[in-house]
């Protein structure tokens, strides 16, 4: 009984059920990354425009959707919430796929600037017809990289490339660390993320 | 709330279940630990000038008593979250006072007026407009006879121009002004001395000897932030060759007096003898007459021996004759053009405000006034009690009170129109030197408030005024075109508006001016504004209510301040009740004993005892305006007697808890200039420090980045701006009087007043060998590689052992759910800092959120953090630059230079905690002639 209890306590938090990895969330509009990114070739930054400048990558305003959908799929029933939002000036309320606790302060811009790709944390979203977490976003997940960022880093040109993989020609992990000037500061200090 | 159970088998996420439970519990009346789940809500139309998550800065001005201090307001996602000083504004130089910081809380105050009222019943604005339209027809018929406007002190060129325009339309219009914190005597003194109202602007960086007579130079004079900066430049002998010498002569300790080298307590009846002595010595080269205090000869001689570099300043509570005489003395000492300048007054229409208000009340009583517009202020509460303003106001047929909250004046007026908060209004105002700052609106009015400019436009027939276009039009000539206008908004100052010194000659009458000597049979009561509430306008501002007063560290109350001798004679102890009678009127209030007060003086700090204000200010303190008559605005003869009863008073002064040995530990070290010049190491500890530590090994240190701070005690004047800035930046909750009485105040930064004369800011020392870190059972307080002692709130389980172990007592514990219970919208808080829950310990973090922001920016740009790029909130707010923060591994950093000063010492350094915060001890430039009285 005790062993089962300990097992439940230890293992439970690591299951997909708890972390939500792979479990899609219902959204007001069933937005398909697969169609928009793989199908149409839209770059991440077209919608998530704050990612290089701000802590917050940003969810696109209704205006961004309407830049295309005022011209294509203009009467699709599936897009009714978008048109309604635009017409009534009421924002669309998306459900958070990645919901970090309030005491964690994550900054997108520094990660992008230091060669962490979108796909490193959010996965290859262009394979997803509906958005789901691809990584657990537990503190362990963050620490795994913060303890040794080198293998995860990519060249600047590959940060927004969802299918980049390490090859033999890719610079070594240590070379990536040197290029991005990482290693001087202790990335596992509590005060880096918690304040 | 997140979406309901999705239909296609998507799971309940664990947090969603908890949140549903929490919501259910909340509905059931019990709030859970988890808040509402947050949906991701973008905008519909993107804001073109705003990136979500990136702060923006806008210039504006904080206007108190008519005078502007430039500020920068930080916005996050379209809402103001923090105020900082504007480095380019002459009255700020990057610093703020407590009022500018507290403006933010006032903007989000839920007790602000929500809409117009007619005879205290809510009505729509259109109702007012209709009534006003009819009234204006009446005014047109009578040519404005009976039309009066009452404002505070006005420096705004646009407002003055609007009043002039209105007078052109209604020739019978008269403009009255009234400020409870009266500068009438300053104006009258200049009138006597020079024939018109002039502004004395000291150049303290060039003053070698300063005599401050009941002076507000460092505390509340217009321009006090700039004066404080210049003052501090000459006070640290490790950084200046020529340390100034400052004498203070005053009845009640002021910030200037506490910063002085010699402070003499003189009661008001004895002040004329001092001035007569100065006049004899300096104007006529005669010996000091008998009856003057013994130290006066030395002071006069010191002033005379520093011609051109001597400066005398008298505070606004001194009579006009004193001011005139001081003008004459300053001219005789040849300081003009060197240690001070004379500038034209920044006020648009300087006049005798007491006479102006008396005139208005006479008119109201006789029925001559039928239309009255009161722009801001609260005259029904602050007017001299013998005038009977409130009763007279009720007689006016059509009175409009433009006020930010329902107050005493709006209750007695016909109409109450909500006043726009300074963050909601476009306007302009002058600083002490005449420079104009444009006040930018930060948000559309939250409650439909109108600005003073807009009210005047409405009275002039423009019923739907737009504050922005009105201001733009007013500046069209001076700032023609888009470029100059934007430049003025970006810098925060309109270029070329600072006044040049005037050439007015001193009138001969000034030298003969002498205040009357009035002896009182009983005591003399000194009426002074509460340092944080002023005339009561900030009574509903919780930050200012809970801010410990510099001298007494009292919060939420304004007892009568009495000197120890008087208290002994009457058998009064702290908290005992007493009755103060002035001219037949009586107020019963507790007393507080203040050593340093002149004999037989009682200080009554007005601004409390509001009869009608929001929930914060209600019931706080006693109303001394009931005793303040129009011919006794500053001081008056009074009677004080003990009555039965006591009252609990809350003060954050804990020095009474120190033991004898602790007191001798010399927490705030001082010495004299003579000793320092003889031995520069005079403040260093004689013995060796304890070598034992609580650690086996020191924490790992980064080689190139180590944060440290140096606090200069020569510069700290005790103004408290740093405390409010810290409170605003770090979402520090207000706890209320009862909790402060239980020693549970939450301010991360406190300012101790050591030995009644030395201010010392105390904050987390970020000790390298921190006693707090070893005792935390869950590792909630940890040391990072750059030297910060960090708090990880989510780990804290509230054992409080860390606070127990801290020798500096700088840790604060959330005994109650203070943040949750604050009446403050979530949007008003700084999003970069966690809001702490109940049961969590907190303390100064060296503004780790600012460190993170600076480091991220520097890393993105691939460069090191520049020295001075990153300022903690306290450092940024301080007018005298007492705090210096930076990287101590950088030998060129300002903080390294300051730490290298011979005056540097670590507080309780003998405990071997190795604090990263060090102090530069205070040096007093004592005169060999004068001995403290």
XYZ file of N, CA and C in Angstrom, chain B residues 210-369:
480
model
N 25.690 77.815 5.449
C 24.251 77.959 5.273
C 23.605 78.109 6.640
N 22.718 79.081 6.775
C 21.918 79.210 7.990
C 20.471 78.982 7.603
N 19.880 77.937 8.168
C 18.505 77.581 7.821
C 17.612 77.930 9.006
N 16.692 78.862 8.783
C 15.803 79.296 9.850
C 14.432 78.677 9.612
N 14.114 77.653 10.406
C 12.815 76.968 10.275
C 12.577 76.623 8.812
N 13.601 76.045 8.201
C 13.630 75.997 6.751
C 13.068 74.708 6.173
N 12.440 74.835 4.994
C 11.936 73.659 4.281
C 12.764 73.395 3.034
N 13.985 73.885 3.054
C 14.842 73.798 1.870
C 14.957 72.377 1.324
N 15.109 71.409 2.236
C 15.315 70.037 1.784
C 14.049 69.211 1.831
N 12.979 69.757 2.404
C 11.811 68.910 2.606
C 10.663 69.230 1.663
N 10.262 70.505 1.545
C 9.070 70.753 0.740
C 9.083 72.069 -0.016
N 10.190 72.794 0.000
C 10.234 74.027 -0.793
C 10.091 73.662 -2.262
N 9.495 74.527 -3.074
C 9.469 74.221 -4.508
C 10.911 74.101 -4.985
N 11.242 73.026 -5.617
C 12.638 72.839 -6.002
C 13.457 72.077 -4.972
N 12.813 71.525 -3.947
C 13.587 70.903 -2.869
C 14.409 69.717 -3.351
N 13.954 69.022 -4.394
C 14.733 67.882 -4.882
C 16.053 68.354 -5.474
N 15.993 69.449 -6.228
C 17.218 69.980 -6.826
C 18.120 70.554 -5.744
N 17.534 71.216 -4.764
C 18.331 71.779 -3.680
C 19.025 70.659 -2.888
N 18.297 69.577 -2.667
C 18.868 68.465 -1.910
C 20.067 67.888 -2.647
N 19.949 67.763 -3.964
C 21.069 67.226 -4.748
C 22.295 68.116 -4.607
N 22.090 69.431 -4.768
C 23.213 70.363 -4.684
C 23.777 70.375 -3.265
N 22.887 70.310 -2.283
C 23.296 70.293 -0.879
C 24.219 69.119 -0.608
N 23.820 67.946 -1.080
C 24.577 66.732 -0.773
C 25.963 66.748 -1.397
N 26.114 67.498 -2.481
C 27.420 67.547 -3.136
C 28.507 68.084 -2.217
N 28.101 68.910 -1.244
C 29.115 69.540 -0.394
C 29.163 68.931 0.993
N 28.588 67.742 1.171
C 28.484 67.215 2.540
C 29.365 66.027 2.831
N 29.978 65.455 1.824
C 30.824 64.295 2.090
C 32.271 64.676 1.877
N 33.052 64.814 2.946
C 34.423 65.300 2.782
C 35.343 64.342 2.051
N 34.924 63.097 1.893
C 35.745 62.173 1.118
C 35.638 62.484 -0.372
N 34.609 63.237 -0.755
C 34.416 63.504 -2.180
C 34.455 64.985 -2.504
N 34.504 65.834 -1.501
C 34.597 67.250 -1.792
C 35.671 67.865 -0.903
N 36.425 68.777 -1.497
C 37.475 69.428 -0.724
C 36.910 70.426 0.252
N 35.757 70.997 -0.127
C 35.226 72.077 0.687
C 33.877 71.670 1.229
N 33.904 71.061 2.380
C 32.628 70.669 2.982
C 31.931 71.916 3.505
N 30.642 71.989 3.275
C 29.914 73.161 3.740
C 29.660 73.036 5.234
N 29.273 74.137 5.829
C 28.848 74.098 7.230
C 27.419 74.598 7.286
N 26.593 73.860 7.994
C 25.176 74.196 8.014
C 24.719 74.406 9.448
N 24.129 75.567 9.674
C 23.494 75.853 10.964
C 21.987 75.832 10.766
N 21.273 75.322 11.741
C 19.815 75.378 11.658
C 19.280 75.966 12.948
N 18.374 76.913 12.786
C 17.711 77.534 13.921
C 16.230 77.317 13.731
N 15.604 76.581 14.610
C 14.214 76.232 14.351
C 13.534 75.807 15.627
N 12.206 75.883 15.613
C 11.420 75.474 16.774
C 11.153 73.977 16.740
N 10.954 73.491 15.531
C 10.627 72.078 15.393
C 11.665 71.438 14.484
N 12.142 70.244 14.806
C 13.146 69.634 13.928
C 12.601 69.447 12.524
N 13.344 69.944 11.543
C 12.988 69.733 10.146
C 14.079 68.875 9.520
N 13.848 68.427 8.300
C 14.856 67.606 7.626
C 16.137 68.409 7.440
N 15.963 69.707 7.152
C 17.141 70.548 6.986
C 17.894 70.635 8.306
N 17.158 70.807 9.381
C 17.783 70.907 10.690
C 18.514 69.643 11.075
N 17.948 68.496 10.730
C 18.597 67.233 11.086
C 19.819 66.974 10.220
N 19.863 67.586 9.049
C 21.034 67.429 8.187
C 22.129 68.426 8.549
N 21.808 69.349 9.452
C 22.748 70.424 9.756
C 23.868 69.944 10.682
N 24.943 70.711 10.697
C 26.048 70.407 11.610
C 25.721 70.875 13.022
N 25.067 72.046 13.088
C 24.650 72.562 14.388
C 23.178 72.874 14.311
N 22.446 72.421 15.301
C 21.021 72.701 15.301
C 20.641 73.343 16.620
N 19.993 74.508 16.539
C 19.624 75.227 17.764
C 18.108 75.291 17.843
N 17.569 74.829 18.970
C 16.119 74.869 19.132
C 15.735 76.206 19.739
N 14.921 76.954 19.029
C 14.498 78.279 19.470
C 12.995 78.359 19.317
N 12.292 78.744 20.371
C 10.837 78.812 20.246
C 10.458 80.133 19.567
N 9.254 80.205 18.982
C 8.870 81.401 18.211
C 8.989 82.707 18.996
N 8.633 82.775 20.259
C 8.812 84.066 20.949
C 10.266 84.511 21.037
N 11.208 83.557 20.988
C 12.624 83.920 21.091
C 13.272 84.168 19.744
N 12.560 83.890 18.674
C 13.154 84.034 17.338
C 13.502 85.485 16.998
N 12.645 86.484 17.345
C 13.001 87.866 16.981
C 14.349 88.303 17.560
N 14.698 87.807 18.724
C 15.991 88.197 19.305
C 17.136 87.668 18.456
N 16.966 86.452 17.925
C 17.989 85.878 17.045
C 18.151 86.735 15.802
N 17.009 87.128 15.226
C 17.080 87.897 13.984
C 17.646 89.276 14.235
N 17.277 89.862 15.368
C 17.823 91.180 15.696
C 19.336 91.085 15.841
N 19.781 90.015 16.471
C 21.225 89.816 16.636
C 21.927 89.682 15.301
N 21.329 88.913 14.383
C 21.931 88.745 13.051
C 21.976 90.076 12.326
N 20.889 90.842 12.444
C 20.847 92.142 11.770
C 21.954 93.043 12.302
N 22.093 93.057 13.619
C 23.120 93.913 14.221
C 24.504 93.524 13.711
N 24.782 92.221 13.737
C 26.128 91.773 13.393
C 26.430 91.914 11.914
N 25.471 91.566 11.070
C 25.777 91.486 9.637
C 25.477 92.780 8.912
N 24.377 93.445 9.285
C 24.029 94.661 8.555
C 24.782 95.878 9.072
N 25.037 95.855 10.389
C 25.597 97.094 10.957
C 26.948 96.867 11.629
N 27.467 95.667 11.582
C 28.764 95.375 12.198
C 28.809 95.729 13.669
N 27.686 95.578 14.327
C 27.630 95.887 15.763
C 27.730 94.592 16.553
N 28.059 94.679 17.824
C 28.043 93.454 18.633
C 26.606 92.987 18.847
N 26.479 91.695 19.101
C 25.150 91.095 19.312
C 24.549 91.674 20.592
N 23.301 92.136 20.556
C 22.700 92.687 21.774
C 22.488 91.590 22.829
N 22.357 92.031 24.084
C 22.058 91.067 25.150
C 20.684 90.481 24.942
N 20.504 89.308 25.465
C 19.198 88.659 25.313
C 19.208 87.691 24.160
N 20.193 87.808 23.280
C 20.298 86.834 22.185
C 21.037 85.601 22.714
N 20.801 84.454 22.112
C 21.458 83.235 22.598
C 22.985 83.326 22.452
N 23.733 82.624 23.263
C 25.192 82.723 23.285
C 25.858 82.253 22.006
N 25.225 81.336 21.266
C 25.872 80.785 20.080
C 25.773 81.725 18.863
N 24.961 82.745 18.993
C 24.670 83.577 17.831
C 25.901 84.299 17.305
N 26.752 84.744 18.214
C 27.937 85.502 17.790
C 28.798 84.655 16.856
N 28.988 83.392 17.234
C 29.810 82.508 16.407
C 29.198 82.290 15.040
N 27.877 82.106 15.008
C 27.197 81.865 13.734
C 27.324 83.078 12.829
N 27.084 84.263 13.419
C 27.164 85.487 12.612
C 28.574 85.682 12.073
N 29.549 85.428 12.924
C 30.945 85.603 12.488
C 31.264 84.649 11.352
N 30.775 83.412 11.448
C 31.016 82.414 10.403
C 30.409 82.858 9.081
N 29.184 83.388 9.159
C 28.535 83.853 7.936
C 29.326 84.992 7.315
N 29.735 85.924 8.168
C 30.442 87.084 7.637
C 31.770 86.719 7.026
N 32.437 85.735 7.591
C 33.756 85.398 7.058
C 33.659 84.638 5.746
N 32.464 84.271 5.321
C 32.313 83.568 4.044
C 31.460 84.371 3.090
N 31.743 85.649 2.967
C 30.979 86.456 2.032
C 30.874 85.787 0.683
N 29.779 86.044 -0.034
C 29.500 85.447 -1.341
C 29.184 83.958 -1.210
N 29.802 83.296 -0.265
C 29.528 81.866 -0.114
C 28.607 81.566 1.048
N 27.982 82.616 1.601
C 27.063 82.399 2.716
C 25.639 82.520 2.202
N 24.742 81.767 2.818
C 23.353 81.825 2.390
C 22.453 81.583 3.583
N 21.441 82.435 3.725
C 20.472 82.276 4.804
C 19.115 81.974 4.181
N 18.412 81.000 4.716
C 17.101 80.659 4.182
C 16.082 80.601 5.304
N 14.937 81.215 5.081
C 13.857 81.165 6.065
C 12.695 80.365 5.482
N 12.064 79.566 6.309
C 10.979 78.718 5.846
C 9.660 79.473 5.738
N 8.657 78.855 5.117
C 7.405 79.568 4.833
C 6.583 79.898 6.083
N 6.929 79.290 7.219
C 6.165 79.579 8.426
C 6.707 80.770 9.194
N 7.810 81.332 8.750
C 8.344 82.536 9.380
C 7.580 83.747 8.867
N 7.380 84.767 9.723
C 6.599 85.934 9.280
C 7.295 86.709 8.166
N 6.514 87.555 7.490
C 7.020 88.296 6.341
C 8.229 89.153 6.699
N 8.207 89.719 7.897
C 9.328 90.577 8.292
C 10.629 89.780 8.348
N 10.526 88.545 8.806
C 11.722 87.690 8.833
C 12.254 87.482 7.430
N 11.347 87.204 6.514
C 11.774 86.991 5.130
C 12.439 88.238 4.557
N 11.841 89.381 4.833
C 12.431 90.627 4.314
C 13.814 90.834 4.897
N 13.934 90.601 6.201
C 15.245 90.770 6.841
C 16.267 89.789 6.276
N 15.819 88.565 6.036
C 16.732 87.563 5.468
C 17.192 87.986 4.084
N 16.298 88.583 3.312
C 16.707 89.113 2.006
C 17.813 90.143 2.188
N 17.594 91.032 3.165
C 18.595 92.081 3.401
C 19.921 91.469 3.839
N 19.841 90.467 4.707
C 21.070 89.819 5.188
C 21.810 89.148 4.043
N 21.075 88.457 3.192
C 21.710 87.774 2.066
C 22.380 88.757 1.119
N 21.702 89.899 0.904
C 22.305 90.916 0.041
C 23.563 91.463 0.684
N 23.488 91.694 1.992
C 24.658 92.237 2.701
C 25.830 91.262 2.652
N 25.520 89.963 2.655
C 26.583 88.956 2.579
C 27.048 88.721 1.147
N 26.468 89.487 0.220
C 26.898 89.471 -1.184
C 26.776 88.106 -1.837
N 25.778 87.355 -1.404
C 25.621 86.028 -1.994
C 24.909 86.038 -3.328
N 24.276 87.171 -3.665
C 23.448 87.196 -4.872
C 24.288 87.000 -6.113
N 23.839 86.063 -6.941
C 24.611 85.767 -8.144
C 25.647 84.688 -7.873
N 25.823 84.355 -6.610
C 26.817 83.325 -6.309
C 26.192 82.178 -5.527
N 25.840 82.429 -4.249
C 25.225 81.332 -3.481
C 23.713 81.300 -3.639
N 23.141 82.337 -4.253
C 21.725 82.284 -4.577
C 21.438 83.245 -5.719
N 20.291 83.024 -6.354
C 19.835 83.937 -7.398
C 18.418 84.359 -7.067
N 18.019 85.487 -7.609
C 16.633 85.917 -7.483
C 15.970 85.755 -8.835
N 14.911 84.988 -8.856
C 14.195 84.750 -10.102
C 12.790 85.319 -9.974
N 12.156 85.638 -11.083
C 10.752 86.038 -10.975
C 9.944 84.858 -10.443
N 8.890 85.177 -9.720
C 8.065 84.108 -9.160
C 7.473 83.267 -10.285
N 7.429 81.956 -10.084
C 6.857 81.072 -11.094
C 5.336 81.125 -11.091
N 4.774 81.743 -10.052
C 3.315 81.778 -9.952
C 2.726 82.710 -11.002
N 1.567 82.343 -11.502
C 0.937 83.149 -12.544
C 0.407 84.455 -11.964
N -0.123 84.407 -10.750
C -0.697 85.619 -10.160
C -0.484 85.583 -8.656
N 0.745 85.889 -8.206
C 0.998 85.816 -6.769
C 0.174 86.874 -6.027
N -0.485 86.461 -4.948
C -1.231 87.436 -4.155
C -1.294 86.945 -2.712
N -1.854 87.753 -1.844
C -2.018 87.379 -0.444
C -3.219 86.443 -0.377
N -2.961 85.165 -0.220
C -4.040 84.185 -0.331
C -4.986 84.250 0.857
N -4.458 84.582 2.009
C -5.350 84.679 3.183
C -6.354 85.796 2.949
N -5.869 86.922 2.470
C -6.780 88.030 2.197
C -7.756 87.655 1.089
N -7.246 86.938 0.085
C -8.082 86.548 -1.033
C -9.228 85.652 -0.573
N -8.911 84.699 0.290
C -9.951 83.786 0.759
C -10.945 84.509 1.664
N -10.404 85.384 2.518
C -11.288 86.147 3.416
C -12.270 86.964 2.589
N -11.744 87.594 1.547
C -12.562 88.377 0.632
C -13.682 87.531 0.030
N -13.320 86.344 -0.401
C -14.294 85.463 -1.032
C -15.383 85.079 -0.042
N -14.963 84.733 1.179
C -15.960 84.287 2.166
C -16.900 85.443 2.513
N -16.356 86.673 2.612
C -17.227 87.829 2.890
C -18.280 87.953 1.795
N -17.799 87.790 0.559
C -18.720 87.868 -0.571
C -19.769 86.783 -0.535
N -19.366 85.571 -0.154
C -20.315 84.463 -0.102
C -21.358 84.724 0.978
N -20.911 85.238 2.102
C -21.840 85.473 3.231
C -22.844 86.555 2.894
N -22.343 87.614 2.228
C -23.249 88.732 1.964
C -24.155 88.480 0.783
N -23.885 87.392 0.061
C -24.724 87.123 -1.092
C -24.203 87.745 -2.372
N -23.050 88.381 -2.271
C -22.496 88.996 -3.485
C -22.022 87.940 -4.471
N -21.680 86.761 -3.949
C -21.210 85.688 -4.825
C -22.386 84.780 -5.125
